[in-house]
């Protein structure tokens, strides 16, 4: 089930982002660790935003259908580093 996998991936990405923010807020990271954490945070944020945009597009399709509700998949291309 691709939709369930994407939902799980979103939840995992969001949880990883939250954990990363907590680590950074503690202030115990070196400069190099902070830069790496920031880079990871940007990547996770973009992944979450992409998944949310796809979900929003699916909602729009459902709402715009006249008379019958139909879910259409809007698979976004995966990034090369996944």
mmCIF file of C-alpha atoms in Angstrom:
data_model
loop_
_atom_site.group_PDB
_atom_site.id
_atom_site.type_symbol
_atom_site.label_atom_id
_atom_site.label_comp_id
_atom_site.label_asym_id
_atom_site.label_seq_id
_atom_site.Cartn_x
_atom_site.Cartn_y
_atom_site.Cartn_z
ATOM 1 C CA UNK A 1 0.000 0.000 0.000
ATOM 2 C CA UNK A 2 1.838 3.076 -1.242
ATOM 3 C CA UNK A 3 -0.477 5.583 0.482
ATOM 4 C CA UNK A 4 0.007 3.987 3.911
ATOM 5 C CA UNK A 5 3.788 3.863 3.373
ATOM 6 C CA UNK A 6 3.839 7.587 2.518
ATOM 7 C CA UNK A 7 1.781 8.390 5.617
ATOM 8 C CA UNK A 8 4.188 6.389 7.780
ATOM 9 C CA UNK A 9 7.144 8.081 6.091
ATOM 10 C CA UNK A 10 5.601 11.480 6.802
ATOM 11 C CA UNK A 11 5.068 10.605 10.443
ATOM 12 C CA UNK A 12 8.618 9.265 10.736
ATOM 13 C CA UNK A 13 10.070 12.357 9.032
ATOM 14 C CA UNK A 14 8.083 14.650 11.295
ATOM 15 C CA UNK A 15 9.157 12.746 14.423
ATOM 16 C CA UNK A 16 12.798 12.849 13.283
ATOM 17 C CA UNK A 17 12.509 16.592 12.674
ATOM 18 C CA UNK A 18 11.016 17.154 16.130
ATOM 19 C CA UNK A 19 13.793 15.103 17.757
ATOM 20 C CA UNK A 20 16.386 17.058 15.807
ATOM 21 C CA UNK A 21 14.955 20.383 16.961
ATOM 22 C CA UNK A 22 15.043 19.199 20.580
ATOM 23 C CA UNK A 23 18.706 18.175 20.226
ATOM 24 C CA UNK A 24 19.605 21.525 18.676
ATOM 25 C CA UNK A 25 17.706 23.509 21.312
ATOM 26 C CA UNK A 26 19.707 21.837 24.079
ATOM 27 C CA UNK A 27 22.809 23.605 22.769
ATOM 28 C CA UNK A 28 25.133 20.651 23.371
ATOM 29 C CA UNK A 29 26.172 20.193 19.721
ATOM 30 C CA UNK A 30 29.494 21.287 18.295
ATOM 31 C CA UNK A 31 29.532 23.659 15.343
ATOM 32 C CA UNK A 32 30.018 20.782 12.915
ATOM 33 C CA UNK A 33 27.216 18.764 14.524
ATOM 34 C CA UNK A 34 24.954 21.812 14.474
ATOM 35 C CA UNK A 35 25.587 22.401 10.779
ATOM 36 C CA UNK A 36 24.900 18.746 9.987
ATOM 37 C CA UNK A 37 21.733 18.810 12.116
ATOM 38 C CA UNK A 38 20.590 21.990 10.354
ATOM 39 C CA UNK A 39 21.194 20.385 6.959
ATOM 40 C CA UNK A 40 19.240 17.295 8.028
ATOM 41 C CA UNK A 41 16.452 19.516 9.350
ATOM 42 C CA UNK A 42 16.161 21.351 6.037
ATOM 43 C CA UNK A 43 15.962 18.006 4.184
ATOM 44 C CA UNK A 44 13.299 16.665 6.554
ATOM 45 C CA UNK A 45 11.312 19.899 6.317
ATOM 46 C CA UNK A 46 11.310 19.730 2.519
ATOM 47 C CA UNK A 47 10.215 16.075 2.596
ATOM 48 C CA UNK A 48 7.323 16.902 4.926
ATOM 49 C CA UNK A 49 6.289 19.928 2.859
ATOM 50 C CA UNK A 50 6.316 17.837 -0.314
ATOM 51 C CA UNK A 51 4.132 15.145 1.245
ATOM 52 C CA UNK A 52 1.724 17.746 2.626
ATOM 53 C CA UNK A 53 1.472 19.430 -0.788
ATOM 54 C CA UNK A 54 0.633 16.079 -2.392
ATOM 55 C CA UNK A 55 -2.038 15.437 0.236
ATOM 56 C CA UNK A 56 -3.466 18.910 -0.324
ATOM 57 C CA UNK A 57 -3.631 18.241 -4.069
ATOM 58 C CA UNK A 58 -5.544 15.009 -3.430
ATOM 59 C CA UNK A 59 -8.028 16.891 -1.234
ATOM 60 C CA UNK A 60 -8.558 19.485 -3.980
ATOM 61 C CA UNK A 61 -9.265 16.751 -6.525
ATOM 62 C CA UNK A 62 -11.792 15.160 -4.188
ATOM 63 C CA UNK A 63 -13.528 18.460 -3.549
ATOM 64 C CA UNK A 64 -13.650 19.486 -7.221
ATOM 65 C CA UNK A 65 -15.229 16.268 -8.512
ATOM 66 C CA UNK A 66 -18.833 16.920 -9.494
ATOM 67 C CA UNK A 67 -21.295 14.351 -8.259
ATOM 68 C CA UNK A 68 -18.872 11.563 -7.424
ATOM 69 C CA UNK A 69 -15.877 11.493 -5.138
ATOM 70 C CA UNK A 70 -12.798 9.942 -6.637
ATOM 71 C CA UNK A 71 -9.281 9.783 -5.234
ATOM 72 C CA UNK A 72 -6.518 10.272 -7.768
ATOM 73 C CA UNK A 73 -2.901 9.617 -6.959
ATOM 74 C CA UNK A 74 -0.417 12.434 -7.458
ATOM 75 C CA UNK A 75 2.858 10.621 -6.991
ATOM 76 C CA UNK A 76 5.716 13.041 -6.710
ATOM 77 C CA UNK A 77 9.111 12.022 -8.079
ATOM 78 C CA UNK A 78 11.353 10.754 -5.330
ATOM 79 C CA UNK A 79 14.636 12.535 -4.784
ATOM 80 C CA UNK A 80 17.822 10.841 -5.988
ATOM 81 C CA UNK A 81 19.230 10.435 -2.465
ATOM 82 C CA UNK A 82 16.405 8.206 -1.173
#
